[in-house]
Short mmCIF file of C-alpha atoms in Angstrom, two decimals:
data_model
loop_
_atom_site.label_atom_id
_atom_site.label_comp_id
_atom_site.label_asym_id
_atom_site.label_seq_id
_atom_site.Cartn_x
_atom_site.Cartn_y
_atom_site.Cartn_z
CA MET A 1 153.23 -156.89 89.33
CA MET A 2 155.91 -156.50 91.64
CA SER A 3 156.61 -159.80 92.47
CA GLN A 4 157.01 -160.37 88.69
CA MET A 5 159.97 -157.71 88.35
CA PRO A 6 163.69 -158.81 88.25
CA GLN A 7 164.70 -158.86 91.83
CA PRO A 8 168.22 -157.47 92.68
CA ILE A 9 170.87 -159.59 93.34
CA ALA A 10 172.42 -159.12 97.22
CA LEU A 11 175.78 -158.13 96.48
CA SER A 12 178.19 -155.84 98.41
CA ARG A 13 180.28 -154.11 95.83
CA CYS A 14 179.44 -153.25 92.18
CA PRO A 15 180.31 -155.83 89.71
CA MET A 16 181.83 -153.09 87.45
CA CYS A 17 183.11 -150.43 89.53
CA GLU A 18 183.58 -152.06 92.76
CA GLU A 19 181.49 -149.21 94.86
CA PRO A 20 180.23 -150.69 97.93
CA LEU A 21 176.05 -151.23 97.62
CA GLU A 22 173.42 -150.78 100.13
CA SER A 23 170.58 -153.49 100.38
CA GLY A 24 168.21 -152.95 97.51
CA ASP A 25 170.10 -150.81 95.18
CA ARG A 26 168.80 -151.53 91.42
CA PHE A 27 171.70 -149.36 89.88
CA CYS A 28 175.14 -148.52 90.98
CA GLY A 29 175.21 -144.73 92.17
CA ALA A 30 178.53 -144.16 90.83
CA CYS A 31 178.44 -145.89 87.52
CA GLY A 32 174.92 -146.70 86.50
CA TYR A 33 175.47 -150.39 86.42
CA ASP A 34 172.22 -152.45 85.85
CA LEU A 35 172.36 -154.54 89.21
CA SER A 36 169.48 -156.88 87.81
CA ALA A 37 171.52 -157.96 84.69
CA VAL A 38 174.13 -159.80 87.40
CA PRO A 39 173.00 -163.38 87.14
CA ALA A 40 172.43 -165.45 89.71
CA PRO A 41 175.55 -167.39 91.39
CA PRO A 42 175.36 -171.28 90.84
CA GLY A 43 174.52 -173.22 93.19
CA ASP A 44 176.79 -175.09 95.83
CA ASP A 45 178.20 -178.26 93.94
CA PRO A 46 181.20 -179.59 95.85
CA THR A 47 183.44 -181.62 94.18
CA LEU A 48 183.74 -184.13 97.20
CA VAL A 49 181.38 -185.34 99.30
CA VAL A 50 181.37 -183.71 102.75
CA ASN A 51 180.74 -186.87 104.78
CA GLY A 52 182.74 -189.30 102.33
CA SER A 53 186.05 -190.27 100.92
CA GLY A 54 184.77 -191.32 97.45
CA PRO A 55 184.42 -188.49 94.63
CA ALA A 56 180.85 -186.55 94.04
CA GLU A 57 178.51 -187.52 91.52
CA GLY A 58 179.36 -185.98 88.04
CA ALA A 59 183.31 -185.67 88.79
CA ALA A 60 185.38 -187.21 86.38
CA TRP A 61 188.50 -188.05 88.02
CA PRO A 62 189.97 -191.05 86.35
CA VAL A 63 190.14 -194.16 88.53
CA ALA A 64 193.55 -195.31 89.86
CA SER A 65 194.45 -198.59 88.93
CA GLU A 66 195.31 -201.30 91.38
CA PRO A 67 198.88 -202.21 92.22
CA ALA A 68 199.85 -205.28 90.29
CA GLY A 69 201.79 -206.05 93.34
CA SER A 70 203.21 -204.98 96.36
CA ASP A 71 206.32 -203.77 94.83
CA THR A 72 204.27 -201.60 92.21
CA PRO A 73 202.82 -198.31 92.87
CA PRO A 74 199.44 -197.49 92.08
CA ALA A 75 199.39 -195.02 88.93
CA THR A 76 199.63 -191.20 89.63
CA HIS A 77 197.24 -188.68 87.63
CA LEU A 78 197.92 -185.44 87.54
CA PRO A 79 195.72 -182.60 86.94
CA THR A 80 196.64 -182.06 83.13
CA ASP A 81 195.35 -185.56 82.83
CA LEU A 82 191.57 -184.25 83.15
CA ALA A 83 189.79 -182.48 80.29
CA GLY A 84 188.76 -179.00 81.64
CA THR A 85 186.04 -176.38 80.18
CA ASP A 86 186.00 -172.84 80.00
CA SER A 87 183.70 -170.47 81.45
CA GLY A 88 181.38 -171.22 78.26
CA GLY A 89 181.39 -174.81 78.82
CA ARG A 90 183.71 -175.24 75.86
CA GLU A 91 186.45 -178.00 76.28
CA LEU A 92 189.88 -176.98 76.90
CA PRO A 93 192.67 -178.33 75.21
CA VAL A 94 195.01 -181.05 76.54
CA ALA A 95 198.23 -179.86 77.20
CA ALA A 96 200.83 -181.80 75.23
CA PRO A 97 202.81 -184.18 77.26
CA ALA A 98 206.34 -183.18 78.23
CA PRO A 99 209.15 -183.82 75.74
CA ALA A 100 211.63 -187.00 76.31
CA ALA A 101 215.03 -186.21 77.42
CA HIS A 102 216.30 -186.55 73.65
CA GLU A 103 213.62 -183.92 72.76
CA LEU A 104 214.90 -181.25 75.15
CA PRO A 105 216.96 -178.20 74.06
CA PRO A 106 220.42 -178.04 74.52
CA THR A 107 221.49 -177.26 78.53
CA GLY A 108 221.66 -173.84 79.28
CA SER A 109 218.82 -172.52 76.28
CA PRO A 110 216.56 -169.67 77.62
CA VAL A 111 213.34 -171.11 76.61
CA SER A 112 211.29 -173.69 78.47
CA PRO A 113 210.65 -176.69 76.10
CA VAL A 114 206.84 -176.98 77.80
CA THR A 115 205.56 -173.49 78.15
CA GLY A 116 207.93 -171.30 76.08
CA VAL A 117 208.61 -169.13 78.30
CA ARG A 118 212.04 -167.41 78.57
CA PHE A 119 214.05 -167.37 81.22
CA ASP A 120 216.88 -165.32 80.43
CA ARG A 121 215.01 -161.95 81.39
CA PRO A 122 217.50 -159.65 83.55
CA PRO A 123 216.48 -159.20 87.15
CA GLU A 124 214.47 -156.39 87.86
CA PRO A 125 216.26 -153.24 89.29
CA ASP A 126 215.62 -152.17 93.05
CA GLU A 127 215.59 -149.06 91.26
CA TYR A 128 214.20 -148.06 88.24
CA PRO A 129 215.85 -145.56 85.71
CA LEU A 130 214.00 -142.68 84.26
CA GLN A 131 212.59 -143.14 80.88
CA ALA A 132 214.61 -141.19 78.10
CA PRO A 133 212.55 -138.71 76.65
CA ASP A 134 211.16 -139.45 73.33
CA PRO A 135 213.71 -137.42 70.74
CA ARG A 136 210.36 -136.35 68.55
CA VAL A 137 208.91 -134.73 71.40
CA ALA A 138 212.25 -133.34 72.64
CA GLN A 139 212.70 -131.60 69.16
CA GLU A 140 209.40 -129.82 69.43
CA THR A 141 210.02 -128.44 72.76
CA PRO A 142 211.38 -125.13 72.62
CA THR A 143 214.60 -124.52 74.59
CA PRO A 144 213.67 -123.41 78.20
CA PRO A 145 215.09 -119.53 78.81
CA GLU A 146 218.22 -119.50 80.44
CA GLY A 147 218.38 -120.31 84.63
CA VAL A 148 215.19 -122.28 84.30
CA LYS A 149 215.41 -125.73 85.81
CA VAL A 150 214.42 -128.28 83.57
CA CYS A 151 212.88 -131.76 84.60
CA VAL A 152 215.29 -134.78 84.43
CA ALA A 153 212.29 -137.23 83.62
CA CYS A 154 210.75 -135.49 80.47
CA ARG A 155 213.57 -132.81 79.90
CA ALA A 156 210.83 -130.46 78.73
CA GLY A 157 208.74 -129.19 81.98
CA ARG A 158 210.01 -126.31 84.23
CA VAL A 159 210.53 -127.31 87.95
CA ASP A 160 208.56 -125.48 89.99
CA HIS A 161 209.80 -124.35 93.65
CA ASP A 162 208.57 -127.70 95.37
CA GLY A 163 211.21 -129.51 93.25
CA TYR A 164 208.19 -131.21 91.04
CA CYS A 165 208.02 -130.71 87.16
CA GLU A 166 205.06 -128.75 86.08
CA ASN A 167 204.72 -130.88 83.00
CA CYS A 168 204.70 -134.52 84.02
CA GLY A 169 204.75 -133.92 88.10
CA HIS A 170 208.26 -136.06 88.43
CA ALA A 171 209.56 -135.07 91.47
CA GLN A 172 213.23 -133.91 90.95
CA PRO A 173 216.52 -135.23 93.06
CA ARG A 174 218.04 -133.03 95.80
CA GLU A 175 220.74 -131.30 94.41
CA ARG A 176 222.88 -133.05 97.70
CA ASP A 177 221.59 -136.66 96.91
CA HIS A 178 224.79 -137.03 94.87
CA MET A 179 227.59 -134.42 93.96
CA GLU A 180 230.86 -134.14 92.15
CA GLN A 181 233.46 -131.57 92.06
CA GLU A 182 236.85 -131.14 90.26
CA SER A 183 239.10 -128.59 90.95
CA GLY A 184 242.72 -128.82 89.71
CA PRO A 185 244.33 -131.83 90.86
CA ILE A 186 241.77 -132.70 93.50
CA ALA A 187 238.58 -134.01 93.17
CA ALA A 188 235.30 -135.19 95.64
CA VAL A 189 232.50 -137.17 95.56
CA SER A 190 229.32 -137.58 97.90
CA ASP A 191 226.18 -139.63 97.52
CA ARG A 192 223.12 -140.03 99.70
CA GLY A 193 223.52 -143.89 99.60
CA LEU A 194 221.01 -146.32 99.46
CA ARG A 195 219.31 -146.25 103.24
CA HIS A 196 219.33 -142.64 103.99
CA HIS A 197 216.18 -140.38 103.09
CA ARG A 198 218.84 -137.36 102.58
CA ASN A 199 222.70 -136.49 102.23
CA GLU A 200 223.92 -135.15 105.74
CA ASP A 201 227.48 -135.05 104.16
CA ALA A 202 229.13 -131.99 102.68
CA PHE A 203 232.91 -131.32 101.22
CA ALA A 204 234.75 -128.72 100.15
CA ILE A 205 238.09 -128.31 98.04
CA GLY A 206 240.12 -125.99 96.52
CA ASN A 207 243.65 -125.03 95.55
CA THR A 208 245.68 -121.83 96.52
CA THR A 209 249.52 -120.83 96.46
CA LEU A 210 251.77 -120.18 99.33
CA PRO A 211 253.74 -116.89 99.41
CA ASP A 212 256.86 -118.63 97.91
CA GLY A 213 254.72 -119.70 94.83
CA ARG A 214 254.34 -123.45 96.00
CA PRO A 215 250.61 -124.78 95.41
CA ALA A 216 248.79 -126.01 98.06
CA ALA A 217 245.62 -128.07 97.67
CA VAL A 218 242.90 -128.21 100.07
CA ALA A 219 240.12 -130.58 101.21
CA ILE A 220 237.38 -130.94 103.87
CA VAL A 221 235.01 -133.50 104.50
CA CYS A 222 231.90 -133.06 107.20
CA ASP A 223 229.76 -135.82 108.59
CA GLY A 224 226.59 -134.27 110.01
CA VAL A 225 225.17 -135.90 113.34
CA SER A 226 221.91 -138.00 112.24
CA SER A 227 220.99 -137.74 116.01
CA ALA A 228 221.21 -134.10 115.97
CA THR A 229 218.89 -131.54 114.83
CA ARG A 230 219.47 -130.23 111.13
CA PRO A 231 222.79 -132.26 110.28
CA ASP A 232 222.81 -131.38 106.86
CA ASP A 233 223.13 -127.53 107.57
CA ALA A 234 225.96 -128.35 109.83
CA SER A 235 228.21 -130.10 108.03
CA LEU A 236 227.47 -127.35 104.92
CA ALA A 237 228.38 -124.75 107.33
CA ALA A 238 231.27 -126.54 108.60
CA SER A 239 232.76 -127.45 105.44
CA ARG A 240 232.28 -124.16 103.91
CA ALA A 241 233.81 -122.15 106.78
CA ALA A 242 236.85 -124.29 107.13
CA SER A 243 237.91 -124.12 103.29
CA GLU A 244 237.31 -120.55 103.22
CA ALA A 245 239.64 -119.99 106.41
CA LEU A 246 242.59 -122.15 104.94
CA LEU A 247 242.23 -120.42 101.12
CA ALA A 248 242.50 -117.29 103.04
CA ALA A 249 245.22 -118.40 105.74
CA LEU A 250 247.53 -120.14 103.63
CA PRO A 251 248.68 -117.58 101.17
CA ARG A 252 249.30 -114.98 103.95
CA GLY A 253 252.12 -117.29 105.06
CA THR A 254 250.58 -118.81 108.08
CA HIS A 255 251.75 -122.23 108.99
CA PRO A 256 249.71 -124.99 107.31
CA GLN A 257 249.50 -127.34 110.73
CA GLN A 258 248.04 -123.84 112.41
CA ALA A 259 245.88 -123.00 109.58
CA MET A 260 244.45 -126.31 109.99
CA HIS A 261 243.76 -125.51 113.95
CA ASP A 262 242.49 -122.22 113.08
CA ALA A 263 239.87 -123.59 109.97
CA ILE A 264 238.41 -126.23 112.45
CA VAL A 265 237.82 -123.35 114.98
CA ALA A 266 235.91 -121.42 112.30
CA ALA A 267 234.25 -124.49 111.13
CA SER A 268 232.73 -124.94 114.99
CA ARG A 269 231.67 -121.21 115.35
CA ALA A 270 229.84 -121.55 112.15
CA VAL A 271 227.93 -124.57 113.77
CA ASN A 272 227.36 -123.01 116.75
CA SER A 273 225.84 -120.12 115.10
CA LEU A 274 223.35 -122.71 113.74
CA ALA A 275 221.72 -123.17 117.27
CA ALA A 276 220.90 -119.48 118.05
CA GLU A 277 217.53 -119.97 116.70
CA PRO A 278 214.64 -117.35 117.20
CA ALA A 279 212.58 -117.95 120.49
CA THR A 280 209.56 -119.23 118.64
CA ALA A 281 211.45 -121.81 116.98
CA ARG A 282 212.68 -123.26 120.27
CA GLU A 283 208.85 -123.08 121.78
CA HIS A 284 207.87 -125.11 119.13
CA ALA A 285 210.47 -127.73 119.54
CA PRO A 286 212.03 -127.33 122.94
CA HIS A 287 213.69 -130.63 123.05
CA GLN A 288 215.53 -130.47 119.83
CA ASN A 289 219.41 -130.85 120.35
CA ALA A 290 221.88 -128.31 118.56
CA PRO A 291 223.19 -129.08 115.08
CA ALA A 292 226.13 -130.93 115.10
CA CYS A 293 228.85 -132.66 112.76
CA THR A 294 232.25 -134.47 112.46
CA ILE A 295 235.37 -132.65 110.45
CA VAL A 296 238.36 -133.85 108.55
CA GLY A 297 240.84 -131.98 106.38
CA ALA A 298 243.73 -132.40 104.76
CA ILE A 299 246.32 -129.66 103.00
CA VAL A 300 248.96 -130.85 100.69
CA THR A 301 251.82 -128.82 99.35
CA SER A 302 254.83 -129.96 97.53
CA GLY A 303 256.56 -131.47 100.67
CA LEU A 304 254.07 -131.44 103.58
CA LEU A 305 250.86 -133.27 104.24
CA VAL A 306 248.74 -131.90 107.07
CA VAL A 307 245.57 -133.17 108.45
CA GLY A 308 243.31 -131.73 111.07
CA TRP A 309 239.87 -133.66 112.29
CA VAL A 310 237.39 -133.74 115.12
CA GLY A 311 235.07 -136.96 115.24
CA ASP A 312 235.34 -140.20 113.54
CA SER A 313 235.68 -138.97 110.10
CA ARG A 314 239.24 -140.20 108.44
CA ALA A 315 242.37 -139.55 106.50
CA TYR A 316 244.17 -142.38 104.88
CA TRP A 317 247.64 -142.32 102.95
CA VAL A 318 248.09 -144.36 100.20
CA PRO A 319 251.30 -144.51 98.34
CA ILE A 320 251.61 -145.21 94.38
CA ASP A 321 254.08 -147.86 94.96
CA ARG A 322 251.53 -150.01 96.45
CA SER A 323 254.65 -152.26 97.65
CA ALA A 324 254.87 -149.58 100.26
CA LEU A 325 252.59 -149.49 103.34
CA PRO A 326 249.49 -147.57 103.62
CA ALA A 327 248.82 -145.57 106.60
CA ARG A 328 245.96 -144.08 108.70
CA LEU A 329 246.37 -140.33 109.48
CA THR A 330 243.56 -140.06 111.87
CA GLU A 331 242.58 -141.40 115.30
CA ASP A 332 238.60 -141.57 115.90
CA ASP A 333 236.97 -139.47 118.82
CA SER A 334 234.83 -142.43 119.05
CA TRP A 335 233.98 -144.96 121.88
CA ALA A 336 235.96 -147.78 120.46
CA ALA A 337 239.00 -145.75 119.95
CA GLN A 338 239.00 -144.89 123.87
CA MET A 339 238.65 -148.60 124.37
CA VAL A 340 241.51 -149.56 122.38
CA ALA A 341 243.41 -146.44 123.97
CA ALA A 342 242.92 -147.45 127.30
CA GLY A 343 243.84 -151.22 127.00
CA LEU A 344 240.51 -152.53 127.52
CA MET A 345 240.01 -153.77 124.28
CA ASN A 346 241.99 -154.80 121.21
CA GLU A 347 240.49 -153.15 118.01
CA ALA A 348 238.60 -155.97 116.61
CA GLU A 349 236.80 -156.15 120.10
CA ALA A 350 236.14 -152.55 120.21
CA TYR A 351 234.97 -152.25 116.89
CA ALA A 352 233.03 -155.15 116.75
CA ASP A 353 230.81 -153.61 119.98
CA GLU A 354 227.56 -152.06 119.03
CA ARG A 355 228.83 -148.62 120.77
CA ALA A 356 231.65 -148.44 118.44
CA HIS A 357 230.66 -145.61 116.41
CA ALA A 358 229.58 -143.47 119.39
CA ILE A 359 231.36 -140.44 118.92
CA THR A 360 233.39 -138.69 121.66
CA GLY A 361 234.16 -135.54 119.85
CA TRP A 362 232.05 -133.30 117.39
CA LEU A 363 231.52 -129.93 116.23
CA GLY A 364 228.22 -128.26 117.85
CA ALA A 365 227.04 -126.28 120.69
CA ASP A 366 226.30 -128.85 122.64
CA ALA A 367 229.91 -130.40 122.49
CA TYR A 368 231.84 -130.93 125.45
CA GLU A 369 234.85 -129.12 124.83
CA LEU A 370 236.51 -128.14 121.28
CA GLU A 371 239.65 -129.96 120.92
CA PRO A 372 241.08 -129.91 117.07
CA HIS A 373 243.46 -132.55 116.67
CA THR A 374 246.10 -131.64 113.94
CA ALA A 375 249.20 -133.58 112.53
CA SER A 376 252.14 -133.30 109.99
CA PHE A 377 253.76 -135.68 107.98
CA LYS A 378 256.63 -135.36 105.12
CA PRO A 379 256.23 -138.70 102.88
CA ASP A 380 258.94 -139.69 101.14
CA ARG A 381 257.38 -140.87 98.19
CA ALA A 382 254.17 -139.80 95.60
CA GLY A 383 250.71 -140.83 96.63
CA VAL A 384 247.17 -139.76 97.52
CA VAL A 385 245.32 -138.76 100.71
CA VAL A 386 241.83 -140.03 100.89
CA VAL A 387 239.86 -137.90 103.21
CA CYS A 388 236.53 -139.77 103.99
CA SER A 389 233.32 -140.11 106.49
CA ASP A 390 232.69 -143.04 108.16
CA GLY A 391 230.19 -144.08 104.82
CA LEU A 392 233.27 -145.31 102.96
CA TRP A 393 235.64 -146.42 105.64
CA ASN A 394 233.04 -148.78 107.07
CA TYR A 395 233.75 -150.69 104.07
CA ALA A 396 237.12 -150.32 104.23
CA GLU A 397 238.40 -149.96 107.38
CA ALA A 398 242.03 -151.06 107.68
CA ALA A 399 244.53 -149.29 105.75
CA GLN A 400 245.51 -151.86 103.52
CA GLU A 401 241.64 -152.23 102.59
CA MET A 402 241.52 -149.06 101.69
CA ALA A 403 244.52 -149.27 99.74
CA GLU A 404 242.90 -151.93 97.65
CA ALA A 405 240.02 -149.93 97.19
CA VAL A 406 241.84 -146.91 95.55
CA PRO A 407 242.48 -147.39 91.82
CA LEU A 408 246.13 -147.68 90.72
CA ASP A 409 246.01 -143.95 88.47
CA ALA A 410 244.38 -142.11 91.79
CA ALA A 411 246.94 -139.55 91.51
CA VAL A 412 246.45 -138.66 88.06
CA ARG A 413 242.37 -139.23 87.86
CA PRO A 414 241.33 -138.51 91.37
CA LEU A 415 237.54 -137.77 90.18
CA HIS A 416 237.43 -141.42 88.73
CA SER A 417 238.99 -142.66 91.84
CA ALA A 418 236.65 -140.64 93.99
CA GLN A 419 233.76 -142.11 92.10
CA VAL A 420 235.69 -145.86 92.35
CA LEU A 421 235.61 -145.40 95.89
CA VAL A 422 231.89 -144.26 96.31
CA GLY A 423 230.83 -147.11 94.30
CA HIS A 424 232.61 -149.26 96.81
CA ALA A 425 230.69 -148.56 99.59
CA LEU A 426 227.73 -148.91 97.90
CA ASP A 427 228.26 -152.31 96.36
CA GLY A 428 228.93 -152.98 100.24
CA GLY A 429 225.50 -151.84 100.97
CA GLY A 430 225.12 -148.15 101.17
CA HIS A 431 224.04 -147.84 104.60
CA ASP A 432 225.17 -144.37 105.33
CA ASN A 433 225.98 -141.43 103.32
CA VAL A 434 229.19 -141.53 101.66
CA THR A 435 231.40 -139.25 100.78
CA VAL A 436 235.36 -138.94 99.85
CA ALA A 437 237.99 -136.60 98.59
CA VAL A 438 240.86 -137.83 96.36
CA VAL A 439 244.28 -135.40 97.06
CA PRO A 440 247.35 -136.37 95.42
CA PHE A 441 250.66 -135.82 97.18
CA PRO A 442 252.66 -133.98 96.21
CA ALA A 443 250.93 -131.23 94.98
CA PRO A 444 251.48 -130.79 91.45
CA SER A 445 252.35 -127.24 90.06
CA GLN A 446 249.50 -127.03 87.25
CA GLY A 447 246.71 -127.19 89.90
CA ALA A 448 247.66 -123.39 91.65
CA GLY A 449 245.58 -120.74 91.37
CA SER A 450 242.42 -119.77 93.60
CA ALA A 451 239.34 -121.97 92.96
#
């Protein structure tokens, strides 16, 4: 009879697969689990009496002893003093008493004397490194054809056009997330940083020869304006255009300071051209502003140092002899710099203001007016020029702070020094993209030749 058949328990979800159930279901529609086999829930048996303060019937809490006097507190009982039972009704083992002080392991021991848990595990990293490929699998995997991009995770699968491995499905890092380049005696490093979702900085470095045979080194750093459209494209176009202009003009005999001015103009034109989008693109995004970026560059010869800039990217001079004073070679096109120049604030006050990094000059079709800044210097001693975006100088703003961050052997190990400087910014918080080029002065002759 129906009244004698086992009745299903009123459950909202399947106890096996968590699939939602409907009223009256006897079997789970997802996994087929027999819902009639689910034991009925036990009746409510509270430990404490609802309307009283004493223990409920059957509760085995020990009774606290009465105090012997006004100065003697009653004995305290811990939950571990009670014998428990597992889900099958079997008694649980009583925890061993904590060891006395003389039984404890020596101070600094990584093992808890009570639980046996180790406390010397290294802290969990914020980002987990990719697991190294199994060498046995790597040996069995055929070498991919030349020109085929291989996954950085499994080292076996081919990367498709969307940037994912066809073997393990791992998303590949974007090419511009971290870039390093060494060209003769100069080097540059750019990193996405720890907070931005992409790298909007770009750089270009190279070497050439002046008409008289003297070497010349060139470094350009551009920082995309994040509030503009396609800032990463703007910085890349500007850095390439400026570098190409310098490497073409210097061998022809153009004065380095004039060449720097012309290179900034060429970079501006390259960024402006990005704003000439098809009418259909403007229809879909009519409120987008023009691509924009800042620029800073340096030319180093055997006796002359030239810098040029628009925006708030900077160049610093750091002498090899650290007893000599370092110097900042550029002045920001920013709100803070204008306040200081007008005498309205001192530098500390201006750069502490939330408007400090609002730039007043940039490359882009919507810039007010292009005003390339250039300056020439003739240092009387050897040193290095640090060309960088604000992602670095935010963590070493004063010239002395920058000099302290630059390794002592920067003139002979520029790539290592650029890596150290990027690491300095990342250790400081990495709130922005970080790009830095290190250029030794004077330009050594062994770096000559087109790059």
